[in-house]
Structures are given as C-alpha cells and as structure tokens.
JSON list of C-alpha atoms in Angstrom, two decimals:
[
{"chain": "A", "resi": 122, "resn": "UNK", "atom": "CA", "xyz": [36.08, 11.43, 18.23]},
{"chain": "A", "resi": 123, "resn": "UNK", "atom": "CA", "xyz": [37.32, 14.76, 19.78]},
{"chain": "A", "resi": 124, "resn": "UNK", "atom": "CA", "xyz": [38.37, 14.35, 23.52]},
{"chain": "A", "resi": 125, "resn": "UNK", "atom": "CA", "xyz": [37.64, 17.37, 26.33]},
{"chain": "A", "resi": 126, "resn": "UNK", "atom": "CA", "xyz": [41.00, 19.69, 26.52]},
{"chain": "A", "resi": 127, "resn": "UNK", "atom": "CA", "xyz": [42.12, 20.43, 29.68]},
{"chain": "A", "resi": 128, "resn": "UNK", "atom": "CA", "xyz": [44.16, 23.44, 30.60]},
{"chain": "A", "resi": 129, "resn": "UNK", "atom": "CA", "xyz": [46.59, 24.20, 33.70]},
{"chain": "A", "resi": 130, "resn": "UNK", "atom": "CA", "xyz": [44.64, 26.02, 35.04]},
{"chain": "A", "resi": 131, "resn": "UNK", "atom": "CA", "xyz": [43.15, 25.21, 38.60]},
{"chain": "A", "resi": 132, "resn": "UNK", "atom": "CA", "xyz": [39.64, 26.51, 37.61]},
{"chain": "A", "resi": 133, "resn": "UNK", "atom": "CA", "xyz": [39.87, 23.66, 35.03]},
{"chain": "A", "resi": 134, "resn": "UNK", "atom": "CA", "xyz": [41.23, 20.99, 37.32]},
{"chain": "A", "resi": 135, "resn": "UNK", "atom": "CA", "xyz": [38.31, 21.66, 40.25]},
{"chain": "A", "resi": 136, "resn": "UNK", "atom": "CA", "xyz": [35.36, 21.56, 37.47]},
{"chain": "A", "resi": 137, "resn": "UNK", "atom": "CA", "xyz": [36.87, 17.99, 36.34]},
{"chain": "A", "resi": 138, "resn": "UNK", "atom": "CA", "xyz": [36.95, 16.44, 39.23]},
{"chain": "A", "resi": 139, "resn": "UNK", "atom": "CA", "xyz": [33.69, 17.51, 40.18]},
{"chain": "A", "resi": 140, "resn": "UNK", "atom": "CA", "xyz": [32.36, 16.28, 36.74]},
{"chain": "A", "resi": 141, "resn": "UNK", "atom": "CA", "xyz": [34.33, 12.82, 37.68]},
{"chain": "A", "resi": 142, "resn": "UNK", "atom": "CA", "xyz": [32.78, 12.98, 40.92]},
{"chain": "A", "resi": 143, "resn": "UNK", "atom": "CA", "xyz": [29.29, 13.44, 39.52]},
{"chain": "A", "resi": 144, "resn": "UNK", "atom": "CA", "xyz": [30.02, 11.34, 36.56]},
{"chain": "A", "resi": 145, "resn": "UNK", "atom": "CA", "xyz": [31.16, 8.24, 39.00]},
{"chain": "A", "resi": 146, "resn": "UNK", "atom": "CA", "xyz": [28.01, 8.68, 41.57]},
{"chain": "A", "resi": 147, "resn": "UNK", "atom": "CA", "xyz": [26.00, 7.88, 38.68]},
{"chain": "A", "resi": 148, "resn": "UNK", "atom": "CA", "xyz": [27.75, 5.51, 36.88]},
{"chain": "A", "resi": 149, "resn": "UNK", "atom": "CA", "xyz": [28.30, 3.27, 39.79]},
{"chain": "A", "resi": 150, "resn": "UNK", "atom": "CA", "xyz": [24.76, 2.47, 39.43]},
{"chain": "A", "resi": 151, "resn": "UNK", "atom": "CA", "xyz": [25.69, 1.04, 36.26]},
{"chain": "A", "resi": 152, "resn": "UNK", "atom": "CA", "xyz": [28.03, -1.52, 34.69]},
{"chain": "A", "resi": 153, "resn": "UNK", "atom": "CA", "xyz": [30.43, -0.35, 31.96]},
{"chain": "A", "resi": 154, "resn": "UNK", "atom": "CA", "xyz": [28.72, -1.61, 28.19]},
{"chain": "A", "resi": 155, "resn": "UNK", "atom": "CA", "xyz": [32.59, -2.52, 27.05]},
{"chain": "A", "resi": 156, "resn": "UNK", "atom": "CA", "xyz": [35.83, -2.36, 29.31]},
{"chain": "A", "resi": 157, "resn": "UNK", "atom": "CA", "xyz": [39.57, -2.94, 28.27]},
{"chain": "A", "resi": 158, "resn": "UNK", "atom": "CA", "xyz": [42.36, -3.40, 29.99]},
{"chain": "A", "resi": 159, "resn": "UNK", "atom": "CA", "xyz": [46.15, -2.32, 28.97]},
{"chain": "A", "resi": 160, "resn": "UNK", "atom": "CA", "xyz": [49.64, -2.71, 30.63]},
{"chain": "A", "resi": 161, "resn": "UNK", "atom": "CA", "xyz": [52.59, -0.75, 30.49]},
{"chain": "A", "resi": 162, "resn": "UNK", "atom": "CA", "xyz": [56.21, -2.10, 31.41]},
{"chain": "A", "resi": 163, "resn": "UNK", "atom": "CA", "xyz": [57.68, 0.34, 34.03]},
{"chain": "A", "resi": 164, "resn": "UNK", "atom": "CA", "xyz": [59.05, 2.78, 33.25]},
{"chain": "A", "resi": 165, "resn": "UNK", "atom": "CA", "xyz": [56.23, 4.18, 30.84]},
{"chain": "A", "resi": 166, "resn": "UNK", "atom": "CA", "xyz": [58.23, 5.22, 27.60]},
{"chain": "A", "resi": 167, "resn": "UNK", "atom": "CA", "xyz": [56.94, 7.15, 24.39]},
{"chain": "A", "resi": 168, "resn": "UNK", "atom": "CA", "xyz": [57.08, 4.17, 22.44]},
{"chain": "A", "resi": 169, "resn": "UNK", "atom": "CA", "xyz": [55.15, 1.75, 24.62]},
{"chain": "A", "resi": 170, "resn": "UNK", "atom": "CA", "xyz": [51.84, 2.37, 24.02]},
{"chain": "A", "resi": 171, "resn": "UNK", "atom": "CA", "xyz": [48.43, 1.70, 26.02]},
{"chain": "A", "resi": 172, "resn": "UNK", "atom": "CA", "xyz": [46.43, -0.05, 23.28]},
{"chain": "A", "resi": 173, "resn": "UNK", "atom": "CA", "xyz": [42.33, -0.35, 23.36]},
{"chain": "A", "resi": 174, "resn": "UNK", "atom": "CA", "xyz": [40.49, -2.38, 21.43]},
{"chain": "A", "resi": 175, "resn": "UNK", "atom": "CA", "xyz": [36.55, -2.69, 21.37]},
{"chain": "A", "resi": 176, "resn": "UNK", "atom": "CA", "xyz": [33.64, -3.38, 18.87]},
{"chain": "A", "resi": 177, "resn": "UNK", "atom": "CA", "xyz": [31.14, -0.84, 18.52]},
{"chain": "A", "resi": 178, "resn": "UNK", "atom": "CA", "xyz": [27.38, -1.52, 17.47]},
{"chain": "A", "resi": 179, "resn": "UNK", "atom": "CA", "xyz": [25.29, 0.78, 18.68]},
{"chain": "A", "resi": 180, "resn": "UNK", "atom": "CA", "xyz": [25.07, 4.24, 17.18]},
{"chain": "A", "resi": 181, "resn": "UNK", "atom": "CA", "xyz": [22.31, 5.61, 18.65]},
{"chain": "A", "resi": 182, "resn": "UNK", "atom": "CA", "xyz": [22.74, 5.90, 22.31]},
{"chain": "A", "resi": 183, "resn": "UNK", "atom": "CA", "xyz": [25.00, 8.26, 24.07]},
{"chain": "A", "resi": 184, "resn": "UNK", "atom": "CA", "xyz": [28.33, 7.30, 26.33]},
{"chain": "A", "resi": 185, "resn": "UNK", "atom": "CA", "xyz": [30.62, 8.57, 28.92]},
{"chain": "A", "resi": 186, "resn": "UNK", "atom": "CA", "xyz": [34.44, 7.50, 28.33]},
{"chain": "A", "resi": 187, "resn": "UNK", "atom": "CA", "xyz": [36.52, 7.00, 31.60]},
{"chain": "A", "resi": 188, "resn": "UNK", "atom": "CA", "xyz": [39.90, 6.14, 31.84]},
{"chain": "A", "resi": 189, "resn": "UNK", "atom": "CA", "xyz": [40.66, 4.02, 35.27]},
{"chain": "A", "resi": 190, "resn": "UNK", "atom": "CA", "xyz": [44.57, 4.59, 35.84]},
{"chain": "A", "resi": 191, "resn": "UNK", "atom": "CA", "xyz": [46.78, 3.16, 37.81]},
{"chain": "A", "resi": 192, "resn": "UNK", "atom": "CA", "xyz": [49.49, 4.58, 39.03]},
{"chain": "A", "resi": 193, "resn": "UNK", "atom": "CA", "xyz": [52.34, 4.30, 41.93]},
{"chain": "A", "resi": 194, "resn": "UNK", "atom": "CA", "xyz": [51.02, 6.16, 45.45]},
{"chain": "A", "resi": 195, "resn": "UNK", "atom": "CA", "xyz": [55.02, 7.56, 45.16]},
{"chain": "A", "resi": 196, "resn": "UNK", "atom": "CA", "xyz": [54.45, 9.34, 41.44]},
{"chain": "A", "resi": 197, "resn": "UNK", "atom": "CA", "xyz": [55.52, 12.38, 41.19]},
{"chain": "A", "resi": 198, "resn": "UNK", "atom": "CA", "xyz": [53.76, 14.14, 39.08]},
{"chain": "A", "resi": 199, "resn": "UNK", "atom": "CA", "xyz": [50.29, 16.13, 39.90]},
{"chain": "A", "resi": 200, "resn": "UNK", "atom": "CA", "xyz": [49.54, 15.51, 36.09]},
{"chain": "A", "resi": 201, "resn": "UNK", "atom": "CA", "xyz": [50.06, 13.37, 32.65]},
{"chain": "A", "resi": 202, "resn": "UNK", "atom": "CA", "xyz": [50.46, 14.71, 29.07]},
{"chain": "A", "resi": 203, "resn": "UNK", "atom": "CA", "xyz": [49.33, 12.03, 26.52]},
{"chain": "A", "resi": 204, "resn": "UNK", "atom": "CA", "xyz": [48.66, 11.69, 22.89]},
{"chain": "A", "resi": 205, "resn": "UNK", "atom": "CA", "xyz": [45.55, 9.47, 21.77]},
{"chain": "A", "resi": 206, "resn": "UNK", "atom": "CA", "xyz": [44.93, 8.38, 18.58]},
{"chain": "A", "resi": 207, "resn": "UNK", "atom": "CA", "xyz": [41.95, 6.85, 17.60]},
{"chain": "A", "resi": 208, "resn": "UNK", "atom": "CA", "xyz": [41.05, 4.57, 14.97]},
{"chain": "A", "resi": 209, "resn": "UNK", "atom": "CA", "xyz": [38.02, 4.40, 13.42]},
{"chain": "A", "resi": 210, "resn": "UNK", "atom": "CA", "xyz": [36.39, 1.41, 11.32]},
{"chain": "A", "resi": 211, "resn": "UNK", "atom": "CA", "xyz": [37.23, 3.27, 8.29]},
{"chain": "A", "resi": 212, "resn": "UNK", "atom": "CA", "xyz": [40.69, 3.50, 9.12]},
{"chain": "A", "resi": 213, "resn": "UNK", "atom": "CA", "xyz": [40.79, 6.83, 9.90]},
{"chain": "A", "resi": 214, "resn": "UNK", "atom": "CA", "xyz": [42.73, 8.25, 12.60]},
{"chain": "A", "resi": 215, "resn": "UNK", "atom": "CA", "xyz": [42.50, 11.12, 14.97]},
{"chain": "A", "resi": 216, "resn": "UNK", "atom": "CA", "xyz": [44.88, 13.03, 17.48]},
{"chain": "A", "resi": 217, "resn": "UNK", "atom": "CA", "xyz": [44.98, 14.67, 20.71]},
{"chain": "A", "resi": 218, "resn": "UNK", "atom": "CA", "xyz": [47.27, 15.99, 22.97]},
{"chain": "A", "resi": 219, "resn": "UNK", "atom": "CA", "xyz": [45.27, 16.40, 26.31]},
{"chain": "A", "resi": 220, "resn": "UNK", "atom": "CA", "xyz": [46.33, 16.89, 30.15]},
{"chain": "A", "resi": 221, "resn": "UNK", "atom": "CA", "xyz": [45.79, 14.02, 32.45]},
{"chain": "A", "resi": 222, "resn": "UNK", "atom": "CA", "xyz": [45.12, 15.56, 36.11]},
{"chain": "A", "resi": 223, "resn": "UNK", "atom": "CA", "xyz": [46.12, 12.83, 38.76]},
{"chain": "A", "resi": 224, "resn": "UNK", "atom": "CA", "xyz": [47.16, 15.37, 41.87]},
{"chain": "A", "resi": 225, "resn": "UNK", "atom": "CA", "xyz": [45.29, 18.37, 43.37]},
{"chain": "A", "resi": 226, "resn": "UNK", "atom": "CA", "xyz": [48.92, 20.35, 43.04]},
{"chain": "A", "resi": 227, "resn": "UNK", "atom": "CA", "xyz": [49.25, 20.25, 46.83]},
{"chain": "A", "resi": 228, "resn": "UNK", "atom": "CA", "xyz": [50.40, 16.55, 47.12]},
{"chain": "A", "resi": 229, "resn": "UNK", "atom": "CA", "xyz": [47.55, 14.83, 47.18]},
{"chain": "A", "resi": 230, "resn": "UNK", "atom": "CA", "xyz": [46.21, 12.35, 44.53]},
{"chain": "A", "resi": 231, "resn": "UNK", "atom": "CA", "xyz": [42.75, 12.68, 43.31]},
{"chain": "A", "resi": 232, "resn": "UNK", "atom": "CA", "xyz": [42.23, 8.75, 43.28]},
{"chain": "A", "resi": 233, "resn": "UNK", "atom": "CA", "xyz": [41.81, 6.17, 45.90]},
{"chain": "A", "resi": 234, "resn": "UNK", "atom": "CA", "xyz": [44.83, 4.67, 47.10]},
{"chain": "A", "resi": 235, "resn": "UNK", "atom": "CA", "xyz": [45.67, 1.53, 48.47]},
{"chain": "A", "resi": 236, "resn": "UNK", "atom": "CA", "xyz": [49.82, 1.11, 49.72]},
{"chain": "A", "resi": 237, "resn": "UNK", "atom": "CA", "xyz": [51.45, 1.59, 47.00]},
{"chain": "A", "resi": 238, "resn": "UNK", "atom": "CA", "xyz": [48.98, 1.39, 44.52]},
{"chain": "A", "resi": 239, "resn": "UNK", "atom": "CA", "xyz": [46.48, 4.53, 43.08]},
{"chain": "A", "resi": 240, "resn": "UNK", "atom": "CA", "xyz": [43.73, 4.36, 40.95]},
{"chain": "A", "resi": 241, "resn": "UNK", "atom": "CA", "xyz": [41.45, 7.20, 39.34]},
{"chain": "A", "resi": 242, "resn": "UNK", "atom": "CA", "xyz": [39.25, 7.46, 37.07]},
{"chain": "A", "resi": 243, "resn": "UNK", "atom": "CA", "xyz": [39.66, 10.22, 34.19]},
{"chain": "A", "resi": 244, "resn": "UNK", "atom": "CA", "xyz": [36.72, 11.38, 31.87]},
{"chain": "A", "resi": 245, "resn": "UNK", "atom": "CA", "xyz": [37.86, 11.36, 28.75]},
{"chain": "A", "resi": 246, "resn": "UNK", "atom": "CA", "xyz": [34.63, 12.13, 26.81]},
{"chain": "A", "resi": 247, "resn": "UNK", "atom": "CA", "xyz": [31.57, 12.98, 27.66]},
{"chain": "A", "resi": 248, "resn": "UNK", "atom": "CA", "xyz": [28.01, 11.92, 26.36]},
{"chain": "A", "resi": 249, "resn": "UNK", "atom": "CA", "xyz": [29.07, 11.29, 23.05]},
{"chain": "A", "resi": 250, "resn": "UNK", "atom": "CA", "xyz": [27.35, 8.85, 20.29]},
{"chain": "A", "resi": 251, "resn": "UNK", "atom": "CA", "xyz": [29.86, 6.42, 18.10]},
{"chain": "A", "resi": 252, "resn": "UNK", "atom": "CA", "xyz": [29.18, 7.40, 14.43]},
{"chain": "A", "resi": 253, "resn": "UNK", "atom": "CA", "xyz": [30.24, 3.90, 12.89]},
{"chain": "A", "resi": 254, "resn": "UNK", "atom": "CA", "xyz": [29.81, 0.48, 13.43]},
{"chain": "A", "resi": 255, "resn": "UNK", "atom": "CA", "xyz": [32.72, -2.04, 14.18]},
{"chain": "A", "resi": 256, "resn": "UNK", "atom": "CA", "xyz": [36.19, -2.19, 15.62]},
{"chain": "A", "resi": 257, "resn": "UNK", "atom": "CA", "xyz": [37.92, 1.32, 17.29]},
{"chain": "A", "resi": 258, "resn": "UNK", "atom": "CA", "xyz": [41.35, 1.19, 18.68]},
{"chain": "A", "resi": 259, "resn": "UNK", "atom": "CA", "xyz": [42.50, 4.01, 21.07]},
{"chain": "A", "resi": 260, "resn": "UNK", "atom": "CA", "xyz": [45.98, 3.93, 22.01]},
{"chain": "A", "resi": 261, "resn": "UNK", "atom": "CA", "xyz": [47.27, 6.39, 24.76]},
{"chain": "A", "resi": 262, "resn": "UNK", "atom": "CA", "xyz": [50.81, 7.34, 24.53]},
{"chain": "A", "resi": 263, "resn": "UNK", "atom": "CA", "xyz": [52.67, 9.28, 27.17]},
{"chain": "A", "resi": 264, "resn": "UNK", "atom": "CA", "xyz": [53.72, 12.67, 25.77]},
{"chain": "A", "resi": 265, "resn": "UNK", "atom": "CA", "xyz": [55.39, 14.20, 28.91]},
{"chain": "A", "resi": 266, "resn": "UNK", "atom": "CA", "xyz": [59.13, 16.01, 28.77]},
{"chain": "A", "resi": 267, "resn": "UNK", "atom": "CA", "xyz": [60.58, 13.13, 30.43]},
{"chain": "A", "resi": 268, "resn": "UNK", "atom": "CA", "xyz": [61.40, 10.31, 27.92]},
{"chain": "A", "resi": 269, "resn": "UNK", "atom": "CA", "xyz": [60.56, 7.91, 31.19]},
{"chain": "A", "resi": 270, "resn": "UNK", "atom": "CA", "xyz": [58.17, 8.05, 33.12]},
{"chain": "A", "resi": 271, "resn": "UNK", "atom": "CA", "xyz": [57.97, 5.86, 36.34]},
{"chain": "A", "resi": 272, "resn": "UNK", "atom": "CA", "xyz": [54.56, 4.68, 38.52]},
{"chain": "A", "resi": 273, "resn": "UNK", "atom": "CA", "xyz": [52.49, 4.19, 35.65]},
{"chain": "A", "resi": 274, "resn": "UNK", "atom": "CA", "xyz": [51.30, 0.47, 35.64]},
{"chain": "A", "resi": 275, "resn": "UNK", "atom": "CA", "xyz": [48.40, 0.63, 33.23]},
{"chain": "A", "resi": 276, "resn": "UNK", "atom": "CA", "xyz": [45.29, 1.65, 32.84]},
{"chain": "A", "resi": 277, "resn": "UNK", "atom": "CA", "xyz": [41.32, 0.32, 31.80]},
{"chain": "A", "resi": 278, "resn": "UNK", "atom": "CA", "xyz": [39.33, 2.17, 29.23]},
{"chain": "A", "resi": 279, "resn": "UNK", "atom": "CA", "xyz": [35.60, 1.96, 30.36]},
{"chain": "A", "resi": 280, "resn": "UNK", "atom": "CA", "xyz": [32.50, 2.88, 28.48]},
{"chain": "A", "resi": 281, "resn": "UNK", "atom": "CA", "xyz": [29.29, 3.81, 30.26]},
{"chain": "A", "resi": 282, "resn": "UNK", "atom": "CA", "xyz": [26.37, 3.98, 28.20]},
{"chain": "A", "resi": 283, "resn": "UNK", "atom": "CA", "xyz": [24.34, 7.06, 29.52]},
{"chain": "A", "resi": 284, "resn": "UNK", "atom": "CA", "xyz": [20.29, 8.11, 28.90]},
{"chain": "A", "resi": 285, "resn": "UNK", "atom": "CA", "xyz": [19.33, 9.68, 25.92]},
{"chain": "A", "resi": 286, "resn": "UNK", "atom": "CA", "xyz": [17.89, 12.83, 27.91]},
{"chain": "A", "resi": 287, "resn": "UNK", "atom": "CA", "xyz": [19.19, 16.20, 26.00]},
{"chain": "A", "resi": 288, "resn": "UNK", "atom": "CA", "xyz": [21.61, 17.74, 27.30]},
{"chain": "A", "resi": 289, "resn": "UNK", "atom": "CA", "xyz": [20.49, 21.20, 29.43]}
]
C-alpha cells in the first residue's frame, strides 16, 4: 500500500484540501465499509502508537482512505510528520514518512472545530484496491522533531468504498 506524499509546499497543501473537500461531499453520501478508532495518551510520543486493525475481503472494488483526527483547537502546529507502517496478511510490512496538513499556515485549522476540540479529515489514499484478503494493521506513529507532541487525542481510520468508474 503506497500512501500520497505531500510536500511543503502551498501548491500541495491547496490541491489536498480541495481533494478532501471533494472527496468528503461525496462520501457523505455514503457510510464508511470499515472504521477504527485509536487513542493516544497526551502528550503524543514516538513510541505510542495509533494502531488500526480491520479485515479485508473484498479485492475487487476500489477505496478512499481518510484519516478523521482529532486534535486540540490550541495545537500549534499547521502540520504533522508521521510514519505508517502497514501490515499486510502476509506479514509484510511497508513504510512511509508523509506530511499531515492540519493548518492553512496563517492560523487557521482546516477542520471543524468545536471549543477545544478539532477534527479533520486527511486522505490518506486514494481509489486504491486491497490486493489480499484478511487482517491489515496500520499503525501511525508521530515522526515530528519534537519527542512530544501535545493536542493530539486520537484519531479514526475510515474506509469509503468508491465506484469502479476508471479513473479520467
């Protein structure tokens, strides 16, 4: 499972959130096929992982992964550095390092907020198809330069099953 790569750069940032944007209109029509949640203890440390684990068995049709985080509406960071690994049914494992883009760089969060509480909703990966059958576990893992990192209180992994339609 390869995950999208996100840059710093603000060119990036705008085209994600207007493929969450477009990718949330739609899938609000829809319920998620499998959703799971994770909690972190505050503060949010390298060796406290977000842990997700689901049973795949469908191959065949194609799926949107979000990532619904929630965060503190005082965090102050305008972005996230994590390491997933995914584990496969065979036991094989995968990494990325990706950019998690929760702020617009100006102060503002790109989620809904509530007091003190934020959620938004990342796309991890987009219109993919599983390739095996049976249990995957994705755990997150923060990877930023501080060794703590305070406001994050968890997260839900959500998969959207999506039309078969080709992509254009």
């Amino acid at each position: 499972m390869y995950f999208l790569r996100m840059k710093s750069n603000m060119k990036y940032s705008l085209i994600l959130a207007l493929l969450t944007t477009v990718l949330l209109f739609t899938a609000c029509k829809q319920k998620p096929t499998i959703v799971v949640e994770s909690k972190v203890n505050s503060p949010w440390t390298y060796d406290n992982p977000m842990e997700f684990s689901f049973e795949v068995s469908d191959t065949t049709n194609f799926n949107d992964m979000i990532l619904s985080l929630n965060h503190s509406s005082t965090f102050s960071y305008q972005n996230i550095y994590v390491k997933i690994n995914t584990t496969f049914p065979s036991n094989e494992i995968t990494e990325d390092i990706i950019s998690l883009n929760i702020s617009d760089g100006k102060g503002s969060f790109l989620g809904n907020c509530s007091g003190k509480k934020c959620q938004i909703d990342l796309l991890l990966q987009e219109r993919f198809r599983f390739d095996q059958i049976g249990q995957y576990t994705i755990s997150i893992n923060q990877n930023g330069r501080d060794k703590e990192l305070e406001g994050i209180f968890g997260a839900e992994l959500k998969i959207y099953q999506v039309q078969n339609q080709p992509q254009k």
